Amino acid sequence: MSPILFYGVPSGCSFGAIVALEWLGRPYRLCRIALPEGLTAAYRRINPVRETPALLTADGAALSESVAILNHIAASGIDRGLGFAQGTRDFDRLNRMLAWLNTTFFNAFAPLWHLVDHALPEADKAALRGYGRDQVALAHAQLEAMLGEREWLLGDRRSLADAYFVGIARWTKYHDVVDRQDYPHVQRLFDRLQADPAVVFAHAIERGESPAGGGGFLGHVTLEQALDELRVEG
């Protein structure tokens, strides 16, 4: 059985997992979840907290949380440089970067997503937007310093950290709170990734198109079809 990735639209952080699966190049399928209406009681069987992304692995087990999914993919992509053997320095470096992206870069946008999802008084909106802007700017400044002149987040070779980064970094334009041009190293990495065929493919998937994947994309399945293959619930 080929894995199934449950990805959220619009602009879900699951974008990075689509890119990662394309880079891996092994057979996989996708299940499109419209946010938030697609997070139904049935979907709770895949992810009890009803969030995307989630992955139905090849053995029918449900796996959630971006970092866990990316590490699962990385374990199958060591020969491609997408992941590294546990216990090595490179393995630690990848997990450190994924953790930072998840806890700092991703979370910096949380106040801004709260504004999208909730009706608030104008004064609260202004305060929350200001706080979110400051957090996003701080995260970009930190990433700018960490990245420096390196071609990729971990050095001279791309990893799944870059896939996760590009799915989050596009939120800067969505929320329009900082100008990425103020962070030239971050902008350079973002531009390089935007030209990557897997990123182009993931954008087309989110738009609802039917692109030909360069990896092992086999097509979409419905939630009901995916549930028929579920063996171990999340």
Coordinates of N, CA and C in Angstrom, one line a residue:
M1 N 0.8 -1.2 0.0 CA 0.0 0.0 0.0 C 0.9 1.2 0.0
S2 N 0.6 2.2 -0.8 CA 1.3 3.4 -0.9 C 0.8 4.4 0.2
P3 N 1.7 5.2 0.8 CA 1.2 6.2 1.8 C 0.2 7.2 1.3
I4 N -0.6 7.8 2.2 CA -1.5 8.8 1.8 C -1.2 10.0 2.7
L5 N -1.0 11.2 2.1 CA -0.8 12.4 2.8 C -2.1 13.2 2.8
F6 N -2.5 13.6 4.0 CA -3.7 14.5 4.1 C -3.2 15.9 4.2
Y7 N -3.5 16.7 3.2 CA -3.0 18.1 3.2 C -4.1 19.1 3.3
G8 N -3.9 20.2 3.9 CA -4.9 21.2 4.1 C -4.8 22.4 3.2
V9 N -5.9 22.8 2.7 CA -5.9 24.1 1.9 C -7.0 25.0 2.5
P10 N -6.7 26.3 2.4 CA -5.6 27.0 1.7 C -4.4 27.1 2.6
S11 N -3.2 27.1 1.9 CA -2.0 27.5 2.6 C -1.6 26.7 3.8
G12 N -1.9 25.4 3.8 CA -1.5 24.6 5.0 C 0.0 24.3 5.1
C13 N 0.4 24.1 6.3 CA 1.8 23.8 6.5 C 2.2 22.4 6.0
S14 N 1.2 21.6 5.5 CA 1.3 20.4 4.9 C 2.0 20.5 3.5
F15 N 2.1 21.7 3.0 CA 2.8 22.0 1.8 C 4.2 21.3 1.8
G16 N 4.9 21.5 2.9 CA 6.3 21.0 3.0 C 6.3 19.5 2.8
A17 N 5.3 18.8 3.3 CA 5.3 17.3 3.2 C 5.1 16.9 1.8
I18 N 4.3 17.6 1.0 CA 4.1 17.3 -0.4 C 5.4 17.4 -1.1
V19 N 6.1 18.5 -0.8 CA 7.5 18.7 -1.5 C 8.4 17.6 -1.1
A20 N 8.4 17.2 0.2 CA 9.2 16.1 0.7 C 8.9 14.8 0.0
L21 N 7.7 14.5 -0.2 CA 7.3 13.2 -0.9 C 7.7 13.3 -2.4
E22 N 7.6 14.4 -3.0 CA 8.1 14.6 -4.4 C 9.6 14.3 -4.4
W23 N 10.3 14.9 -3.5 CA 11.8 14.7 -3.5 C 12.2 13.3 -3.2
L24 N 11.4 12.6 -2.4 CA 11.6 11.2 -2.1 C 11.5 10.3 -3.4
G25 N 10.4 10.6 -4.2 CA 10.3 10.0 -5.4 C 9.7 8.6 -5.4
R26 N 9.1 8.2 -4.3 CA 8.4 6.9 -4.1 C 6.9 7.1 -4.2
P27 N 6.2 6.0 -4.5 CA 4.7 6.1 -4.7 C 4.0 6.6 -3.5
Y28 N 3.1 7.6 -3.7 CA 2.3 8.1 -2.6 C 1.0 8.7 -3.2
R29 N 0.0 8.9 -2.4 CA -1.3 9.5 -2.8 C -1.6 10.7 -1.9
L30 N -2.5 11.5 -2.3 CA -2.9 12.6 -1.5 C -4.4 12.6 -1.2
C31 N -4.8 13.2 -0.1 CA -6.2 13.4 0.3 C -6.3 14.9 0.6
R32 N -7.2 15.6 -0.1 CA -7.3 17.0 0.0 C -8.3 17.3 1.1
I33 N -7.9 18.2 2.1 CA -8.8 18.5 3.2 C -9.0 20.0 3.2
A34 N -10.2 20.5 2.9 CA -10.5 21.9 2.9 C -10.6 22.4 4.4
L35 N -9.9 23.4 4.7 CA -9.9 23.9 6.1 C -10.9 25.1 6.3
P36 N -11.6 25.1 7.4 CA -11.6 24.1 8.4 C -12.8 23.1 8.3
E37 N -13.6 23.3 7.2 CA -14.8 22.4 7.2 C -14.5 21.0 6.9
G38 N -13.3 20.7 6.4 CA -13.0 19.3 6.1 C -12.5 18.5 7.3
L39 N -12.3 19.2 8.4 CA -11.9 18.5 9.7 C -13.1 17.9 10.4
T40 N -13.7 16.9 9.8 CA -14.9 16.3 10.3 C -14.6 15.3 11.4
A41 N -15.7 14.8 12.0 CA -15.6 13.7 12.9 C -14.9 12.5 12.3
A42 N -15.2 12.3 11.1 CA -14.6 11.1 10.4 C -13.1 11.3 10.3
Y43 N -12.6 12.5 10.1 CA -11.2 12.8 10.0 C -10.5 12.6 11.3
R44 N -11.3 12.7 12.4 CA -10.7 12.5 13.7 C -10.1 11.1 13.9
R45 N -10.5 10.2 13.1 CA -9.9 8.8 13.1 C -8.5 8.9 12.6
I46 N -8.2 9.8 11.7 CA -6.9 10.0 11.2 C -6.0 10.8 12.2
N47 N -6.5 11.9 12.6 CA -5.8 12.7 13.6 C -6.8 13.2 14.7
P48 N -6.7 12.7 15.9 CA -7.7 13.0 16.9 C -7.8 14.5 17.2
V49 N -6.8 15.3 16.9 CA -6.9 16.8 17.2 C -7.4 17.5 16.0
R50 N -7.7 16.8 14.9 CA -8.3 17.3 13.7 C -7.5 18.5 13.1
E51 N -6.2 18.2 12.8 CA -5.3 19.1 12.1 C -4.7 18.4 10.9
T52 N -4.2 19.2 10.0 CA -3.3 18.7 8.9 C -1.9 19.3 9.1
P53 N -0.9 18.6 8.6 CA -1.0 17.3 7.8 C -1.1 16.1 8.7
A54 N -1.5 15.0 8.0 CA -1.4 13.7 8.6 C -1.0 12.7 7.5
L55 N -0.5 11.6 7.9 CA 0.0 10.6 6.9 C -0.5 9.3 7.3
L56 N -1.1 8.6 6.3 CA -1.4 7.2 6.5 C -0.2 6.4 5.9
T57 N 0.6 5.8 6.7 CA 1.8 5.1 6.3 C 1.5 3.9 5.5
A58 N 2.6 3.3 4.9 CA 2.4 2.2 4.0 C 1.8 1.0 4.8
D59 N 2.0 0.9 6.1 CA 1.4 -0.2 6.8 C 0.1 0.1 7.4
G60 N -0.5 1.3 7.0 CA -1.9 1.6 7.5 C -1.9 2.3 8.8
A61 N -0.8 2.8 9.3 CA -0.8 3.5 10.6 C -1.0 5.0 10.4
A62 N -1.8 5.7 11.2 CA -2.0 7.1 11.1 C -0.9 7.8 11.9
L63 N -0.3 8.8 11.2 CA 0.8 9.6 11.8 C 0.4 11.1 11.6
S64 N 0.6 11.9 12.7 CA 0.3 13.3 12.6 C 1.5 14.1 13.1
E65 N 1.4 15.4 12.9 CA 2.5 16.4 13.3 C 3.5 16.5 12.2
S66 N 3.8 17.7 11.7 CA 4.7 17.9 10.6 C 6.1 17.3 10.8
V67 N 6.7 17.6 12.0 CA 8.0 17.1 12.2 C 8.1 15.6 12.2
A68 N 7.1 14.9 12.8 CA 7.0 13.5 12.8 C 6.9 12.9 11.4
I69 N 6.1 13.5 10.6 CA 5.9 13.1 9.2 C 7.1 13.3 8.4
L70 N 7.8 14.4 8.6 CA 9.0 14.7 7.8 C 10.1 13.7 8.2
N71 N 10.2 13.4 9.5 CA 11.2 12.4 10.0 C 10.9 11.0 9.4
H72 N 9.6 10.7 9.3 CA 9.2 9.4 8.7 C 9.7 9.3 7.3
I73 N 9.5 10.4 6.5 CA 9.9 10.5 5.1 C 11.4 10.4 5.0
A74 N 12.1 11.2 5.9 CA 13.5 11.3 5.9 C 14.2 9.9 6.1
A75 N 13.6 9.1 6.9 CA 14.2 7.7 7.2 C 14.2 6.9 5.9
S76 N 13.3 7.2 5.0 CA 13.3 6.5 3.7 C 14.2 7.2 2.6
G77 N 14.7 8.4 3.0 CA 15.4 9.1 2.0 C 16.9 9.4 2.3
I78 N 17.4 8.6 3.2 CA 18.8 8.8 3.6 C 19.8 8.7 2.4
D79 N 19.4 7.8 1.4 CA 20.3 7.6 0.3 C 20.2 8.9 -0.7
R80 N 19.2 9.7 -0.5 CA 19.0 10.9 -1.3 C 19.4 12.2 -0.6
G81 N 20.0 12.0 0.6 CA 20.4 13.1 1.4 C 19.3 13.9 2.1
L82 N 18.0 13.3 2.0 CA 16.9 14.0 2.7 C 16.9 13.8 4.2
G83 N 17.5 12.7 4.6 CA 17.6 12.4 6.1 C 19.0 11.8 6.4
F84 N 19.2 11.5 7.6 CA 20.5 11.0 8.0 C 20.3 9.9 9.1
A85 N 21.3 9.1 9.2 CA 21.2 8.0 10.2 C 21.2 8.5 11.6
Q86 N 20.3 8.0 12.4 CA 20.2 8.4 13.8 C 21.5 8.2 14.5
G87 N 21.8 9.2 15.4 CA 23.1 9.1 16.1 C 24.2 9.9 15.5
T88 N 24.0 10.3 14.2 CA 25.1 11.1 13.5 C 24.9 12.6 13.8
R89 N 25.9 13.4 13.5 CA 25.8 14.8 13.7 C 24.8 15.4 12.8
D90 N 24.8 14.9 11.5 CA 23.9 15.5 10.6 C 22.4 15.2 11.0
F91 N 22.2 14.1 11.6 CA 20.8 13.8 12.1 C 20.4 14.8 13.2
D92 N 21.3 15.1 14.1 CA 21.1 16.1 15.1 C 20.8 17.5 14.5
R93 N 21.6 17.8 13.5 CA 21.5 19.1 12.9 C 20.1 19.3 12.2
L94 N 19.7 18.2 11.5 CA 18.4 18.3 10.9 C 17.3 18.4 11.9
N95 N 17.3 17.6 12.9 CA 16.3 17.7 13.9 C 16.2 19.0 14.7
R96 N 17.4 19.6 14.9 CA 17.5 20.9 15.5 C 16.8 21.9 14.6
M97 N 17.1 21.9 13.3 CA 16.5 22.9 12.4 C 15.0 22.7 12.3
L98 N 14.5 21.4 12.2 CA 13.1 21.1 12.1 C 12.4 21.6 13.4
A99 N 13.0 21.4 14.6 CA 12.5 21.9 15.8 C 12.4 23.4 15.8
W100 N 13.4 24.1 15.4 CA 13.4 25.5 15.4 C 12.3 26.0 14.4
L101 N 12.2 25.5 13.3 CA 11.2 25.9 12.3 C 9.8 25.7 12.9
N102 N 9.6 24.6 13.6 CA 8.3 24.3 14.2 C 7.9 25.1 15.4
T103 N 8.9 25.3 16.3 CA 8.6 26.0 17.6 C 8.7 27.5 17.4
T104 N 9.6 28.0 16.5 CA 9.8 29.5 16.4 C 9.2 30.1 15.2
F105 N 9.7 29.5 14.0 CA 9.2 30.1 12.7 C 7.7 29.9 12.5
F106 N 7.3 28.7 12.7 CA 5.8 28.4 12.5 C 5.0 29.2 13.6
N107 N 5.4 29.1 14.8 CA 4.6 29.8 15.9 C 4.6 31.3 15.8
A108 N 5.6 31.9 15.1 CA 5.6 33.3 15.0 C 4.3 33.8 14.3
F109 N 3.8 33.0 13.4 CA 2.6 33.3 12.6 C 1.3 33.1 13.4
A110 N 1.4 32.4 14.5 CA 0.2 32.0 15.2 C -0.8 33.1 15.5
P111 N -0.3 34.3 16.0 CA -1.2 35.4 16.3 C -1.9 35.9 15.1
L112 N -1.2 35.8 13.9 CA -1.8 36.3 12.7 C -2.9 35.3 12.2
W113 N -2.7 34.0 12.3 CA -3.7 33.1 12.0 C -4.9 33.1 12.9
H114 N -4.6 33.5 14.1 CA -5.8 33.7 15.1 C -6.7 34.8 14.6
L115 N -6.1 35.8 14.0 CA -6.9 37.0 13.5 C -7.7 36.5 12.3
V116 N -7.2 35.6 11.5 CA -8.0 35.1 10.4 C -9.1 34.2 10.8
D117 N -8.9 33.5 11.9 CA -9.9 32.5 12.3 C -11.0 33.0 13.3
H118 N -10.8 34.2 13.9 CA -11.6 34.6 14.9 C -12.1 36.1 14.7
A119 N -13.3 36.3 15.1 CA -13.8 37.7 15.1 C -13.4 38.4 16.4
L120 N -12.7 39.5 16.4 CA -12.2 40.2 17.6 C -12.5 41.7 17.5
P121 N -12.6 42.3 18.6 CA -12.7 43.8 18.6 C -11.5 44.4 17.9
E122 N -11.7 45.6 17.3 CA -10.7 46.3 16.6 C -9.4 46.5 17.4
A123 N -9.6 46.9 18.6 CA -8.4 47.2 19.5 C -7.6 45.9 19.7
D124 N -8.3 44.8 19.9 CA -7.6 43.5 20.0 C -6.9 43.1 18.7
K125 N -7.6 43.3 17.6 CA -7.0 43.0 16.3 C -5.7 43.7 16.1
A126 N -5.7 45.0 16.4 CA -4.5 45.8 16.2 C -3.3 45.3 17.1
A127 N -3.7 45.0 18.4 CA -2.6 44.6 19.3 C -2.1 43.2 18.9
L128 N -3.0 42.3 18.5 CA -2.5 41.0 18.1 C -1.7 41.1 16.8
R129 N -2.1 41.9 15.8 CA -1.4 42.0 14.6 C 0.0 42.6 14.9
G130 N 0.1 43.6 15.8 CA 1.4 44.1 16.1 C 2.3 43.1 16.8
Y131 N 1.8 42.3 17.6 CA 2.5 41.3 18.3 C 3.0 40.2 17.3
G132 N 2.1 39.8 16.4 CA 2.5 38.9 15.3 C 3.5 39.4 14.4
R133 N 3.4 40.7 14.0 CA 4.4 41.3 13.2 C 5.8 41.3 13.8
D134 N 5.8 41.6 15.1 CA 7.1 41.6 15.8 C 7.7 40.2 15.9
Q135 N 6.9 39.2 16.1 CA 7.3 37.8 16.2 C 7.9 37.3 14.9
V136 N 7.2 37.6 13.8 CA 7.6 37.2 12.5 C 8.9 37.9 12.1
A137 N 9.0 39.1 12.4 CA 10.3 39.9 12.1 C 11.4 39.3 12.9
L138 N 11.2 38.9 14.2 CA 12.3 38.4 15.0 C 12.7 37.0 14.5
A139 N 11.7 36.2 14.1 CA 12.0 34.9 13.5 C 12.8 35.0 12.2
H140 N 12.5 35.9 11.4 CA 13.2 36.1 10.1 C 14.6 36.6 10.4
A141 N 14.8 37.5 11.4 CA 16.1 38.0 11.7 C 17.0 36.8 12.3
Q142 N 16.4 35.9 13.1 CA 17.2 34.8 13.6 C 17.6 33.9 12.4
L143 N 16.6 33.6 11.5 CA 16.9 32.7 10.4 C 17.9 33.3 9.5
E144 N 17.9 34.6 9.3 CA 18.9 35.3 8.4 C 20.3 35.1 9.0
A145 N 20.4 35.2 10.3 CA 21.7 35.0 10.9 C 22.2 33.5 10.9
M146 N 21.3 32.6 11.1 CA 21.6 31.2 11.0 C 22.0 30.8 9.6
L147 N 21.3 31.3 8.6 CA 21.5 30.8 7.2 C 22.8 31.4 6.7
G148 N 23.1 32.7 6.9 CA 24.3 33.2 6.3 C 24.5 33.0 4.8
E149 N 25.7 32.6 4.4 CA 25.9 32.4 3.0 C 25.7 31.0 2.6
R150 N 25.1 30.1 3.4 CA 24.9 28.7 3.0 C 23.8 28.7 2.0
E151 N 24.0 27.7 1.1 CA 23.0 27.5 0.0 C 21.6 27.0 0.5
W152 N 21.7 26.1 1.5 CA 20.5 25.5 2.1 C 20.6 25.6 3.6
L153 N 19.5 25.2 4.3 CA 19.5 25.4 5.7 C 20.5 24.7 6.4
L154 N 20.9 23.5 5.9 CA 21.9 22.7 6.6 C 23.3 22.8 5.9
G155 N 23.4 23.5 4.9 CA 24.7 23.7 4.2 C 24.6 23.6 2.7
D156 N 25.4 22.8 2.1 CA 25.5 22.7 0.6 C 24.6 21.7 0.0
R157 N 23.7 21.1 0.8 CA 22.8 20.1 0.2 C 21.4 20.3 0.8
R158 N 20.4 20.2 0.0 CA 19.0 20.4 0.5 C 18.6 19.2 1.4
S159 N 17.7 19.5 2.4 CA 17.2 18.5 3.3 C 15.7 18.7 3.4
L160 N 15.1 17.9 4.2 CA 13.6 18.1 4.4 C 13.3 19.4 5.3
A161 N 14.4 19.9 5.9 CA 14.2 21.2 6.6 C 13.8 22.3 5.6
D162 N 14.4 22.3 4.4 CA 14.1 23.2 3.4 C 12.7 23.1 2.9
A163 N 12.2 21.9 2.8 CA 10.8 21.6 2.3 C 9.9 22.2 3.3
Y164 N 10.1 22.0 4.6 CA 9.3 22.6 5.7 C 9.3 24.1 5.7
F165 N 10.5 24.6 5.5 CA 10.7 26.1 5.5 C 9.8 26.7 4.4
V166 N 9.9 26.2 3.2 CA 9.2 26.9 2.1 C 7.7 26.9 2.3
G167 N 7.1 25.9 2.9 CA 5.7 25.9 3.2 C 5.2 27.0 4.2
I168 N 6.1 27.3 5.1 CA 5.8 28.3 6.1 C 6.2 29.7 5.6
A169 N 7.3 29.8 4.9 CA 7.8 31.1 4.5 C 6.9 31.9 3.6
R170 N 6.0 31.2 2.9 CA 5.1 31.9 2.0 C 4.0 32.6 2.8
W171 N 3.8 32.3 4.1 CA 2.9 33.0 4.9 C 3.2 34.5 5.1
T172 N 4.5 34.9 4.9 CA 4.9 36.3 5.0 C 4.1 37.1 4.0
K173 N 3.9 36.7 2.8 CA 3.1 37.4 1.8 C 1.6 37.3 2.1
Y174 N 1.2 36.2 2.6 CA -0.2 36.0 2.9 C -0.7 37.0 4.0
H175 N 0.1 37.2 5.0 CA -0.2 38.1 6.1 C 0.3 39.5 5.9
D176 N 1.3 39.7 5.0 CA 1.8 41.0 4.7 C 2.2 41.8 5.9
V177 N 3.1 41.3 6.7 CA 3.5 42.0 7.9 C 5.0 42.3 7.9
V178 N 5.8 41.6 7.1 CA 7.2 42.0 6.9 C 7.6 41.8 5.4
D179 N 8.6 42.5 5.0 CA 9.1 42.4 3.7 C 10.3 41.4 3.7
R180 N 10.2 40.3 3.0 CA 11.2 39.3 3.0 C 12.5 39.8 2.4
Q181 N 12.4 40.9 1.5 CA 13.5 41.5 0.9 C 14.5 42.1 1.9
D182 N 14.0 42.4 3.1 CA 14.8 42.9 4.2 C 15.8 41.8 4.8
Y183 N 15.6 40.6 4.4 CA 16.3 39.4 4.8 C 16.9 38.7 3.6
P184 N 18.0 39.2 3.0 CA 18.4 38.8 1.7 C 18.8 37.3 1.7
H185 N 19.4 36.7 2.7 CA 19.7 35.3 2.7 C 18.5 34.5 2.7
V186 N 17.5 34.9 3.5 CA 16.2 34.1 3.5 C 15.5 34.2 2.2
Q187 N 15.5 35.4 1.6 CA 14.9 35.6 0.3 C 15.6 34.8 -0.8
R188 N 16.9 34.7 -0.7 CA 17.7 33.9 -1.7 C 17.2 32.4 -1.6
L189 N 17.1 31.9 -0.4 CA 16.7 30.5 -0.3 C 15.3 30.3 -0.7
F190 N 14.4 31.2 -0.4 CA 13.0 31.1 -0.8 C 12.9 31.1 -2.3
D191 N 13.7 32.0 -3.0 CA 13.6 32.1 -4.5 C 14.1 30.8 -5.1
R192 N 15.2 30.2 -4.5 CA 15.7 29.0 -5.1 C 14.7 27.9 -5.0
L193 N 14.0 27.8 -3.8 CA 13.0 26.8 -3.7 C 11.8 27.0 -4.5
Q194 N 11.4 28.2 -4.8 CA 10.3 28.5 -5.6 C 10.5 27.9 -7.0
A195 N 11.7 27.8 -7.5 CA 12.0 27.3 -8.8 C 12.1 25.8 -8.8
D196 N 12.1 25.2 -7.7 CA 12.2 23.7 -7.6 C 11.0 23.0 -8.2
P197 N 11.1 22.0 -9.0 CA 9.9 21.4 -9.6 C 9.0 20.8 -8.6
A198 N 9.5 20.3 -7.4 CA 8.6 19.8 -6.4 C 7.7 20.9 -5.8
V199 N 8.3 22.1 -5.6 CA 7.6 23.2 -5.1 C 6.5 23.7 -6.1
V200 N 6.9 23.8 -7.3 CA 6.0 24.2 -8.4 C 4.8 23.2 -8.4
F201 N 5.1 21.9 -8.3 CA 4.1 20.9 -8.2 C 3.2 21.1 -7.1
A202 N 3.7 21.3 -5.9 CA 2.9 21.5 -4.7 C 2.0 22.7 -4.8
H203 N 2.5 23.8 -5.4 CA 1.6 24.9 -5.6 C 0.4 24.6 -6.5
A204 N 0.7 23.8 -7.6 CA -0.4 23.4 -8.5 C -1.4 22.5 -7.8
I205 N -0.9 21.6 -7.0 CA -1.8 20.7 -6.2 C -2.7 21.6 -5.3
E206 N -2.2 22.5 -4.6 CA -3.0 23.4 -3.8 C -4.0 24.2 -4.6
R207 N -3.7 24.6 -5.8 CA -4.7 25.3 -6.6 C -5.7 24.4 -7.2
G208 N -5.7 23.1 -6.9 CA -6.7 22.2 -7.4 C -6.4 21.7 -8.8
E209 N -5.2 21.9 -9.4 CA -4.9 21.5 -10.7 C -4.5 20.0 -10.7
S210 N -4.2 19.4 -11.8 CA -3.8 18.0 -11.9 C -2.4 17.9 -12.6
P211 N -1.4 18.4 -11.9 CA 0.0 18.4 -12.5 C 0.5 16.9 -12.5
A212 N 1.5 16.7 -13.4 CA 2.2 15.5 -13.4 C 3.4 15.6 -12.5
G213 N 3.4 14.8 -11.4 CA 4.4 14.9 -10.4 C 5.8 14.3 -11.0
G214 N 6.8 14.9 -10.5 CA 8.1 14.3 -10.9 C 8.6 13.2 -10.0
G215 N 7.8 13.0 -8.9 CA 8.1 11.9 -8.0 C 7.2 10.7 -8.2
G216 N 6.6 10.2 -7.1 CA 5.8 9.0 -7.3 C 4.3 9.3 -7.1
F217 N 3.9 10.4 -7.4 CA 2.4 10.8 -7.1 C 1.5 9.9 -8.0
L218 N 0.6 9.2 -7.3 CA -0.3 8.3 -7.9 C -1.7 8.9 -8.1
G219 N -2.0 10.0 -7.5 CA -3.4 10.6 -7.6 C -4.0 10.9 -6.2
H220 N -5.2 11.4 -6.2 CA -5.9 11.7 -5.0 C -6.9 10.6 -4.6
V221 N -7.2 10.5 -3.3 CA -8.2 9.6 -2.8 C -9.1 10.4 -1.9
T222 N -10.3 9.9 -1.7 CA -11.2 10.6 -0.8 C -10.9 10.2 0.6
L223 N -11.5 10.9 1.6 CA -11.3 10.6 3.0 C -11.9 9.2 3.2
E224 N -13.0 8.9 2.6 CA -13.7 7.6 2.8 C -12.8 6.5 2.3
Q225 N -12.2 6.7 1.2 CA -11.3 5.6 0.6 C -10.1 5.4 1.5
A226 N -9.6 6.5 2.0 CA -8.4 6.5 2.9 C -8.7 5.7 4.2
L227 N -9.9 6.0 4.8 CA -10.3 5.3 6.0 C -10.4 3.8 5.8
D228 N -10.8 3.4 4.6 CA -10.8 1.9 4.4 C -9.5 1.2 4.5
E229 N -8.4 2.0 4.4 CA -7.0 1.5 4.5 C -6.4 1.7 5.9
L230 N -7.1 2.4 6.7 CA -6.6 2.6 8.1 C -6.5 1.3 8.9
R231 N -5.4 1.1 9.5 CA -5.2 -0.1 10.3 C -4.9 0.3 11.8
V232 N -4.1 1.3 11.9 CA -3.7 1.8 13.3 C -4.1 3.2 13.4
E233 N -5.1 3.6 14.3 CA -5.6 4.9 14.3 C -4.6 5.8 15.1
G234 N -4.6 7.1 14.7 CA -3.7 8.0 15.4 C -4.0 8.3 16.8

